[in-house]
Amino acid sequence: MIKKYNKPELLAPAGGLEKLKIAFQYGADAVYFGGKAFSLRAAAQNFSYEDMEEGIKIAHSLGKKMYCTVNIMPRNEEIEKLREFLKKLEEIGIDAVLVSDLGVFATVKKHTNIPIHISTQANTINYEACNMWEGLGAERVVLARECSLKDIKEIRKNISKELELEVFVHGSMCMSYSGRCLLSSYMTGRDSNRGSCAQSCRWKYSLMEEKRPGEYFPIEEDSNGTYIMNSKDLCMIQHIPELMEAGISSLKIEGRNKSEYYVAIIVNAYRKAIDLYYSNPENYELPKEIYNEIYKVSHREYNTGFFFNEPKADGMIYNTNDHIREYDVVAIVHDYNEKTQIALCKQRNKFILGDKVEILTPDSVGDSFVIEELFNENGKAIEECPHPGMMCKVKIPFSVEKNSFIRKKLN
């Protein structure tokens, strides 16, 4: 007998306002984002106050939510600015903030009425810690990525029904414990615990013997060398039933620094998988075409992280730090004329007449066609679309909507 929990929230990354719009269009129930300060993704586009206000209006008009990450460990001199930042978040109607520092938690409680979610950076791995956070006033805990499904079920049994649990189910993994890493700070001066990780763990390393300075010995598995700390990407789309039966309230996708296409394709795949499961749990089976979608975006080798067992060598990639990329996004649809079947598009990568391409939309997966008619923005026939960012017009023999992606399989 399948234990029935409420359908979980699908939570998507929003590195900027356009990604927020695409995340909602492709099926996210909520997004998480960072402001220009106090977030652990300094390299992301992040949100200005104006962007936050617009994003909140969009989200709430759709019945969706926005959560702001305030998960750095602030210094003394930052506390006053933090108070001001939090008050502005409350003014615009933010749905929750994610925090990991007790001082930030106390500041939120003292100066605002914003709901609090505990960030994965707080390293919560047991039910007593969850109960403690709830006792302090938290509404949700984002569990550490080191929790197994068994751990999550045990936690769920020993906490109140009101406390929500959130877990990461897809995206990059960190070789350090829940992201608590000093490697980047030591090697580059960029502190990963303040949002500036240089991903030093993914670099190629060699050994140097003390008495042979300048003579490097590769740590090698093969001729490519070894990337001894380069972890695989997390992917749990094949295990939707197990996630659903664990009592998780929110399934989280990593990737605030990733592309709009990444957000669209991954959110779309998980949205369809979750909805299919809840339409018929007893007979659920992940369709092959949905599973195949997650391989049509740039990624590292996939792995299930800590959900089933503690990853050892099978969780690492030792021979390269390159991503696997089998498709290029060649254009994004800006408008479509149903009568003429002409789509106004913005070019992303070169494509030409005769190319066989696929379309990703929120409603369809992998519909393909051959480009038989191609025009520049002014309607003049052209044979290729070579210039990054150029506007062009493409005849698409079926209806598509704004923010549909045209992609081409690489040879």
GROMACS .gro file of C-alpha atoms in nm:
model
  411
    1MET     CA    1   0.000   0.000   0.000
    2ILE     CA    2   0.147   0.337  -0.107
    3LYS     CA    3   0.152   0.594   0.174
    4LYS     CA    4  -0.018   0.912   0.053
    5TYR     CA    5   0.142   1.245   0.130
    6ASN     CA    6   0.040   1.577  -0.021
    7LYS     CA    7   0.195   1.652  -0.358
    8PRO     CA    8   0.530   1.822  -0.288
    9GLU     CA    9   0.626   2.164  -0.411
   10LEU     CA   10   0.864   2.172  -0.709
   11LEU     CA   11   1.123   2.437  -0.625
   12ALA     CA   12   1.340   2.584  -0.902
   13PRO     CA   13   1.648   2.807  -0.908
   14ALA     CA   14   1.612   3.164  -1.032
   15GLY     CA   15   1.946   3.333  -1.099
   16GLY     CA   16   1.762   3.628  -1.252
   17LEU     CA   17   1.420   3.757  -1.349
   18GLU     CA   18   1.409   3.581  -1.689
   19LYS     CA   19   1.491   3.247  -1.528
   20LEU     CA   20   1.212   3.308  -1.277
   21LYS     CA   21   0.961   3.358  -1.559
   22ILE     CA   22   1.081   3.046  -1.740
   23ALA     CA   23   1.079   2.838  -1.419
   24PHE     CA   24   0.713   2.925  -1.359
   25GLN     CA   25   0.620   2.874  -1.724
   26TYR     CA   26   0.774   2.525  -1.724
   27GLY     CA   27   0.601   2.411  -1.407
   28ALA     CA   28   0.778   2.527  -1.090
   29ASP     CA   29   0.557   2.592  -0.788
   30ALA     CA   30   0.815   2.822  -0.631
   31VAL     CA   31   1.161   2.966  -0.694
   32TYR     CA   32   1.453   3.052  -0.472
   33PHE     CA   33   1.684   3.342  -0.552
   34GLY     CA   34   1.948   3.567  -0.406
   35GLY     CA   35   1.959   3.943  -0.370
   36LYS     CA   36   2.267   4.150  -0.447
   37ALA     CA   37   2.393   4.074  -0.095
   38PHE     CA   38   2.376   3.802   0.174
   39SER     CA   39   2.347   3.512  -0.076
   40LEU     CA   40   2.580   3.217  -0.134
   41ARG     CA   41   2.581   3.257  -0.514
   42ALA     CA   42   2.773   3.579  -0.573
   43ALA     CA   43   2.840   3.482  -0.936
   44ALA     CA   44   2.471   3.449  -1.021
   45GLN     CA   45   2.289   3.738  -1.184
   46ASN     CA   46   2.086   3.784  -0.865
   47PHE     CA   47   1.799   4.024  -0.802
   48SER     CA   48   1.782   4.399  -0.752
   49TYR     CA   49   1.498   4.534  -0.536
   50GLU     CA   50   1.310   4.625  -0.853
   51ASP     CA   51   1.352   4.269  -0.983
   52MET     CA   52   1.229   4.130  -0.653
   53GLU     CA   53   0.919   4.346  -0.663
   54GLU     CA   54   0.841   4.244  -1.021
   55GLY     CA   55   0.915   3.877  -0.945
   56ILE     CA   56   0.682   3.878  -0.642
   57LYS     CA   57   0.401   4.029  -0.850
   58ILE     CA   58   0.448   3.761  -1.118
   59ALA     CA   59   0.470   3.478  -0.865
   60HIS     CA   60   0.166   3.580  -0.662
   61SER     CA   61  -0.043   3.646  -0.973
   62LEU     CA   62   0.020   3.281  -1.067
   63GLY     CA   63  -0.039   3.147  -0.715
   64LYS     CA   64   0.331   3.067  -0.679
   65LYS     CA   65   0.600   3.162  -0.427
   66MET     CA   66   0.942   3.326  -0.400
   67TYR     CA   67   1.203   3.244  -0.136
   68CYS     CA   68   1.512   3.460  -0.081
   69THR     CA   69   1.842   3.303   0.022
   70VAL     CA   70   2.001   3.492   0.311
   71ASN     CA   71   2.237   3.210   0.398
   72ILE     CA   72   2.582   3.363   0.438
   73MET     CA   73   2.755   3.398   0.774
   74PRO     CA   74   2.754   3.780   0.810
   75ARG     CA   75   3.026   3.981   0.984
   76ASN     CA   76   2.948   4.232   1.258
   77GLU     CA   77   2.962   4.528   1.021
   78GLU     CA   78   2.698   4.368   0.797
   79ILE     CA   79   2.423   4.329   1.058
   80GLU     CA   80   2.276   4.678   1.019
   81LYS     CA   81   2.257   4.642   0.641
   82LEU     CA   82   2.104   4.296   0.693
   83ARG     CA   83   1.820   4.448   0.898
   84GLU     CA   84   1.748   4.699   0.621
   85PHE     CA   85   1.757   4.424   0.358
   86LEU     CA   86   1.515   4.206   0.554
   87LYS     CA   87   1.271   4.492   0.608
   88LYS     CA   88   1.263   4.555   0.231
   89LEU     CA   89   1.197   4.186   0.171
   90GLU     CA   90   0.905   4.202   0.411
   91GLU     CA   91   0.770   4.515   0.242
   92ILE     CA   92   0.756   4.351  -0.100
   93GLY     CA   93   0.584   4.039   0.040
   94ILE     CA   94   0.856   3.773   0.019
   95ASP     CA   95   0.718   3.428   0.103
   96ALA     CA   96   1.018   3.308   0.308
   97VAL     CA   97   1.389   3.355   0.365
   98LEU     CA   98   1.646   3.075   0.380
   99VAL     CA   99   1.897   3.117   0.662
  100SER     CA  100   2.176   2.911   0.814
  101ASP     CA  101   2.331   3.144   1.071
  102LEU     CA  102   2.167   3.174   1.414
  103GLY     CA  103   2.240   3.546   1.420
  104VAL     CA  104   2.055   3.592   1.091
  105PHE     CA  105   1.771   3.376   1.226
  106ALA     CA  106   1.746   3.595   1.536
  107THR     CA  107   1.755   3.911   1.325
  108VAL     CA  108   1.471   3.790   1.105
  109LYS     CA  109   1.260   3.699   1.410
  110LYS     CA  110   1.334   4.024   1.594
  111HIS     CA  111   1.274   4.269   1.312
  112THR     CA  112   1.025   4.101   1.073
  113ASN     CA  113   0.743   3.849   1.045
  114ILE     CA  114   0.895   3.674   0.741
  115PRO     CA  115   0.858   3.292   0.746
  116ILE     CA  116   1.195   3.120   0.792
  117HIS     CA  117   1.333   2.817   0.609
  118ILE     CA  118   1.657   2.663   0.736
  119SER     CA  119   1.919   2.641   0.461
  120THR     CA  120   2.103   2.320   0.374
  121GLN     CA  121   2.415   2.509   0.491
  122ALA     CA  122   2.293   2.451   0.848
  123ASN     CA  123   2.382   2.081   0.801
  124THR     CA  124   2.061   1.941   0.950
  125ILE     CA  125   2.074   1.560   0.948
  126ASN     CA  126   1.861   1.446   1.243
  127TYR     CA  127   1.511   1.493   1.385
  128GLU     CA  128   1.622   1.657   1.708
  129ALA     CA  129   1.784   1.937   1.510
  130CYS     CA  130   1.461   1.971   1.308
  131ASN     CA  131   1.257   1.989   1.627
  132MET     CA  132   1.495   2.250   1.766
  133TRP     CA  133   1.458   2.467   1.456
  134GLU     CA  134   1.080   2.438   1.470
  135GLY     CA  135   1.085   2.531   1.839
  136LEU     CA  136   1.275   2.848   1.748
  137GLY     CA  137   1.015   2.934   1.486
  138ALA     CA  138   1.124   2.781   1.156
  139GLU     CA  139   0.853   2.657   0.918
  140ARG     CA  140   1.077   2.444   0.695
  141VAL     CA  141   1.414   2.268   0.708
  142VAL     CA  142   1.624   2.205   0.398
  143LEU     CA  143   1.798   1.884   0.495
  144ALA     CA  144   2.170   1.835   0.437
  145ARG     CA  145   2.252   1.656   0.112
  146GLU     CA  146   2.421   1.386   0.319
  147CYS     CA  147   2.082   1.249   0.434
  148SER     CA  148   1.968   0.916   0.293
  149LEU     CA  149   1.606   0.829   0.218
  150LYS     CA  150   1.612   0.614   0.530
  151ASP     CA  151   1.728   0.915   0.732
  152ILE     CA  152   1.455   1.134   0.582
  153LYS     CA  153   1.182   0.883   0.665
  154GLU     CA  154   1.309   0.856   1.023
  155ILE     CA  155   1.314   1.234   1.056
  156ARG     CA  156   0.960   1.259   0.916
  157LYS     CA  157   0.834   1.010   1.177
  158ASN     CA  158   0.984   1.208   1.465
  159ILE     CA  159   0.883   1.564   1.383
  160SER     CA  160   0.550   1.743   1.377
  161LYS     CA  161   0.326   1.727   1.072
  162GLU     CA  162   0.348   2.105   1.044
  163LEU     CA  163   0.725   2.120   0.992
  164GLU     CA  164   0.811   2.099   0.621
  165LEU     CA  165   1.111   1.913   0.482
  166GLU     CA  166   1.291   2.017   0.166
  167VAL     CA  167   1.562   1.820  -0.019
  168PHE     CA  168   1.778   1.868  -0.326
  169VAL     CA  169   1.691   1.616  -0.598
  170HIS     CA  170   1.888   1.741  -0.898
  171GLY     CA  171   2.203   1.935  -0.983
  172SER     CA  172   2.566   1.982  -0.889
  173MET     CA  173   2.705   1.814  -0.580
  174CYS     CA  174   2.984   1.941  -0.354
  175MET     CA  175   3.275   1.720  -0.249
  176SER     CA  176   3.277   1.889   0.092
  177TYR     CA  177   3.023   1.844   0.372
  178SER     CA  178   2.711   2.035   0.267
  179GLY     CA  179   2.924   2.297   0.098
  180ARG     CA  180   3.130   2.381   0.408
  181CYS     CA  181   3.457   2.409   0.214
  182LEU     CA  182   3.774   2.618   0.262
  183LEU     CA  183   3.957   2.497  -0.051
  184SER     CA  184   3.849   2.787  -0.273
  185SER     CA  185   3.928   3.044  -0.004
  186TYR     CA  186   4.274   2.895   0.060
  187MET     CA  187   4.371   2.866  -0.307
  188THR     CA  188   4.213   3.174  -0.461
  189GLY     CA  189   4.096   3.401  -0.179
  190ARG     CA  190   3.736   3.343  -0.290
  191ASP     CA  191   3.533   3.225   0.009
  192SER     CA  192   3.276   2.957  -0.078
  193ASN     CA  193   3.100   3.028   0.250
  194ARG     CA  194   3.039   3.385   0.138
  195GLY     CA  195   2.912   3.305  -0.210
  196SER     CA  196   3.232   3.317  -0.418
  197CYS     CA  197   3.337   2.953  -0.465
  198ALA     CA  198   3.590   2.907  -0.750
  199GLN     CA  199   3.512   2.533  -0.767
  200SER     CA  200   3.875   2.446  -0.697
  201CYS     CA  201   3.763   2.088  -0.635
  202ARG     CA  202   3.704   2.045  -1.008
  203TRP     CA  203   4.055   2.142  -1.117
  204LYS     CA  204   4.321   1.902  -1.244
  205TYR     CA  205   4.590   1.825  -0.984
  206SER     CA  206   4.944   1.685  -0.989
  207LEU     CA  207   5.200   1.586  -0.725
  208MET     CA  208   5.535   1.761  -0.676
  209GLU     CA  209   5.816   1.593  -0.480
  210GLU     CA  210   5.992   1.818  -0.227
  211LYS     CA  211   6.342   1.777  -0.374
  212ARG     CA  212   6.228   1.808  -0.735
  213PRO     CA  213   6.066   2.154  -0.749
  214GLY     CA  214   5.891   2.225  -1.075
  215GLU     CA  215   5.877   1.856  -1.168
  216TYR     CA  216   5.514   1.750  -1.163
  217PHE     CA  217   5.380   1.397  -1.146
  218PRO     CA  218   5.023   1.349  -1.266
  219ILE     CA  219   4.779   1.172  -1.036
  220GLU     CA  220   4.644   0.973  -1.322
  221GLU     CA  221   4.388   0.709  -1.402
  222ASP     CA  222   4.461   0.751  -1.775
  223SER     CA  223   4.630   0.993  -2.015
  224ASN     CA  224   4.383   1.269  -1.924
  225GLY     CA  225   4.497   1.284  -1.562
  226THR     CA  226   4.270   1.274  -1.258
  227TYR     CA  227   4.027   1.518  -1.108
  228ILE     CA  228   4.037   1.372  -0.759
  229MET     CA  229   3.758   1.584  -0.603
  230ASN     CA  230   3.522   1.624  -0.902
  231SER     CA  231   3.180   1.492  -0.800
  232LYS     CA  232   2.905   1.368  -1.028
  233ASP     CA  233   2.573   1.550  -1.062
  234LEU     CA  234   2.272   1.448  -0.855
  235CYS     CA  235   1.969   1.310  -1.040
  236MET     CA  236   1.668   1.149  -0.872
  237ILE     CA  237   1.411   1.157  -1.153
  238GLN     CA  238   1.409   0.776  -1.172
  239HIS     CA  239   1.310   0.759  -0.804
  240ILE     CA  240   1.001   0.977  -0.784
  241PRO     CA  241   0.798   0.711  -0.593
  242GLU     CA  242   1.063   0.678  -0.322
  243LEU     CA  243   1.078   1.056  -0.282
  244MET     CA  244   0.701   1.087  -0.268
  245GLU     CA  245   0.670   0.816  -0.005
  246ALA     CA  246   0.932   0.978   0.223
  247GLY     CA  247   0.704   1.267   0.322
  248ILE     CA  248   0.911   1.543   0.161
  249SER     CA  249   0.736   1.879   0.126
  250SER     CA  250   0.957   2.037  -0.140
  251LEU     CA  251   1.179   1.893  -0.413
  252LYS     CA  252   1.460   2.133  -0.493
  253ILE     CA  253   1.660   2.173  -0.813
  254GLU     CA  254   2.011   2.318  -0.787
  255GLY     CA  255   2.135   2.570  -1.042
  256ARG     CA  256   2.111   2.945  -0.986
  257ASN     CA  257   2.422   2.986  -1.204
  258LYS     CA  258   2.283   2.759  -1.479
  259SER     CA  259   2.122   2.865  -1.808
  260GLU     CA  260   1.758   2.943  -1.882
  261TYR     CA  261   1.747   2.624  -2.091
  262TYR     CA  262   1.872   2.417  -1.795
  263VAL     CA  263   1.595   2.560  -1.577
  264ALA     CA  264   1.331   2.492  -1.844
  265ILE     CA  265   1.430   2.135  -1.928
  266ILE     CA  266   1.492   2.009  -1.575
  267VAL     CA  267   1.185   2.175  -1.423
  268ASN     CA  268   0.975   2.046  -1.714
  269ALA     CA  269   1.095   1.687  -1.669
  270TYR     CA  270   1.036   1.677  -1.291
  271ARG     CA  271   0.698   1.852  -1.326
  272LYS     CA  272   0.575   1.589  -1.569
  273ALA     CA  273   0.715   1.301  -1.361
  274ILE     CA  274   0.556   1.426  -1.037
  275ASP     CA  275   0.217   1.488  -1.199
  276LEU     CA  276   0.219   1.147  -1.364
  277TYR     CA  277   0.295   0.979  -1.033
  278TYR     CA  278   0.008   1.151  -0.854
  279SER     CA  279  -0.234   1.074  -1.134
  280ASN     CA  280  -0.186   0.700  -1.077
  281PRO     CA  281   0.066   0.610  -0.802
  282GLU     CA  282   0.001   0.235  -0.806
  283ASN     CA  283   0.084   0.204  -1.176
  284TYR     CA  284   0.342   0.479  -1.213
  285GLU     CA  285   0.628   0.431  -1.457
  286LEU     CA  286   0.858   0.709  -1.576
  287PRO     CA  287   0.813   0.750  -1.953
  288LYS     CA  288   1.134   0.707  -2.151
  289GLU     CA  289   1.090   1.038  -2.332
  290ILE     CA  290   1.085   1.228  -2.001
  291TYR     CA  291   1.388   1.041  -1.868
  292ASN     CA  292   1.576   1.111  -2.192
  293GLU     CA  293   1.515   1.484  -2.151
  294ILE     CA  294   1.758   1.523  -1.862
  295TYR     CA  295   2.040   1.408  -2.093
  296LYS     CA  296   1.965   1.683  -2.344
  297VAL     CA  297   2.121   1.953  -2.129
  298SER     CA  298   2.487   2.003  -2.038
  299HIS     CA  299   2.563   1.786  -1.734
  300ARG     CA  300   2.820   1.573  -1.560
  301GLU     CA  301   2.763   1.202  -1.514
  302TYR     CA  302   2.457   1.143  -1.298
  303ASN     CA  303   2.442   0.978  -0.957
  304THR     CA  304   2.187   0.941  -0.675
  305GLY     CA  305   2.412   1.110  -0.417
  306PHE     CA  306   2.353   0.997  -0.058
  307PHE     CA  307   1.991   0.889  -0.101
  308PHE     CA  308   2.058   0.513  -0.114
  309ASN     CA  309   2.415   0.478   0.015
  310GLU     CA  310   2.716   0.689   0.089
  311PRO     CA  311   2.889   0.760  -0.245
  312LYS     CA  312   3.251   0.654  -0.267
  313ALA     CA  313   3.447   0.624  -0.590
  314ASP     CA  314   3.121   0.581  -0.780
  315GLY     CA  315   3.025   0.938  -0.690
  316MET     CA  316   3.332   1.097  -0.849
  317ILE     CA  317   3.460   1.164  -1.201
  318TYR     CA  318   3.835   1.109  -1.219
  319ASN     CA  319   3.921   1.155  -1.586
  320THR     CA  320   3.776   1.495  -1.681
  321ASN     CA  321   3.603   1.805  -1.553
  322ASP     CA  322   3.421   1.858  -1.881
  323HIS     CA  323   3.044   1.848  -1.904
  324ILE     CA  324   2.857   1.606  -2.128
  325ARG     CA  325   2.679   1.805  -2.397
  326GLU     CA  326   2.489   1.630  -2.675
  327TYR     CA  327   2.259   1.918  -2.780
  328ASP     CA  328   2.297   2.287  -2.854
  329VAL     CA  329   2.018   2.537  -2.802
  330VAL     CA  330   2.017   2.722  -3.134
  331ALA     CA  331   1.733   2.967  -3.070
  332ILE     CA  332   1.464   3.080  -2.825
  333VAL     CA  333   1.115   3.164  -2.951
  334HIS     CA  334   1.000   3.520  -2.877
  335ASP     CA  335   0.673   3.514  -3.072
  336TYR     CA  336   0.473   3.281  -3.299
  337ASN     CA  337   0.222   3.362  -3.573
  338GLU     CA  338  -0.037   3.082  -3.590
  339LYS     CA  339  -0.153   3.187  -3.936
  340THR     CA  340   0.187   3.197  -4.109
  341GLN     CA  341   0.355   2.941  -3.875
  342ILE     CA  342   0.649   3.180  -3.850
  343ALA     CA  343   0.833   3.214  -3.519
  344LEU     CA  344   1.040   3.518  -3.428
  345CYS     CA  345   1.348   3.381  -3.253
  346LYS     CA  346   1.670   3.493  -3.089
  347GLN     CA  347   1.973   3.294  -3.204
  348ARG     CA  348   2.191   3.118  -2.945
  349ASN     CA  349   2.411   2.894  -3.162
  350LYS     CA  350   2.462   2.865  -3.538
  351PHE     CA  351   2.204   2.674  -3.742
  352ILE     CA  352   2.130   2.648  -4.113
  353LEU     CA  353   1.864   2.548  -4.363
  354GLY     CA  354   1.816   2.173  -4.364
  355ASP     CA  355   1.906   2.124  -3.998
  356LYS     CA  356   1.686   1.878  -3.811
  357VAL     CA  357   1.591   2.034  -3.480
  358GLU     CA  358   1.369   1.968  -3.178
  359ILE     CA  359   1.138   2.192  -2.981
  360LEU     CA  360   1.108   2.205  -2.602
  361THR     CA  361   0.787   2.369  -2.479
  362PRO     CA  362   0.603   2.342  -2.147
  363ASP     CA  363   0.344   2.120  -2.314
  364SER     CA  364   0.550   1.899  -2.546
  365VAL     CA  365   0.881   1.716  -2.534
  366GLY     CA  366   1.107   1.658  -2.831
  367ASP     CA  367   0.880   1.735  -3.129
  368SER     CA  368   1.115   1.759  -3.427
  369PHE     CA  369   1.113   1.922  -3.770
  370VAL     CA  370   1.354   2.020  -4.048
  371ILE     CA  371   1.426   2.390  -4.099
  372GLU     CA  372   1.296   2.451  -4.450
  373GLU     CA  373   1.232   2.825  -4.431
  374LEU     CA  374   1.462   3.074  -4.258
  375PHE     CA  375   1.455   3.455  -4.268
  376ASN     CA  376   1.631   3.748  -4.109
  377GLU     CA  377   1.439   3.986  -3.882
  378ASN     CA  378   1.321   4.188  -4.184
  379GLY     CA  379   1.179   3.884  -4.362
  380LYS     CA  380   1.460   3.833  -4.615
  381ALA     CA  381   1.534   3.466  -4.689
  382ILE     CA  382   1.870   3.347  -4.554
  383GLU     CA  383   2.053   3.014  -4.555
  384GLU     CA  384   2.207   3.029  -4.211
  385CYS     CA  385   2.180   3.203  -3.879
  386PRO     CA  386   2.543   3.250  -3.767
  387HIS     CA  387   2.553   3.560  -3.545
  388PRO     CA  388   2.505   3.523  -3.167
  389GLY     CA  389   2.199   3.710  -3.045
  390MET     CA  390   2.064   3.790  -3.391
  391MET     CA  391   1.688   3.793  -3.437
  392CYS     CA  392   1.557   3.562  -3.708
  393LYS     CA  393   1.235   3.405  -3.829
  394VAL     CA  394   1.184   3.030  -3.858
  395LYS     CA  395   0.890   2.839  -4.002
  396ILE     CA  396   0.774   2.587  -3.741
  397PRO     CA  397   0.500   2.350  -3.865
  398PHE     CA  398   0.318   2.331  -3.530
  399SER     CA  399   0.215   2.576  -3.262
  400VAL     CA  400   0.476   2.689  -3.008
  401GLU     CA  401   0.472   2.954  -2.737
  402LYS     CA  402   0.709   3.222  -2.617
  403ASN     CA  403   1.021   3.085  -2.443
  404SER     CA  404   1.011   2.757  -2.633
  405PHE     CA  405   1.363   2.632  -2.707
  406ILE     CA  406   1.488   2.511  -3.046
  407ARG     CA  407   1.772   2.263  -3.003
  408LYS     CA  408   1.997   2.063  -3.236
  409LYS     CA  409   2.172   1.735  -3.169
  410LEU     CA  410   2.550   1.764  -3.200
  411ASN     CA  411   2.738   1.531  -3.431
   0.00000   0.00000   0.00000
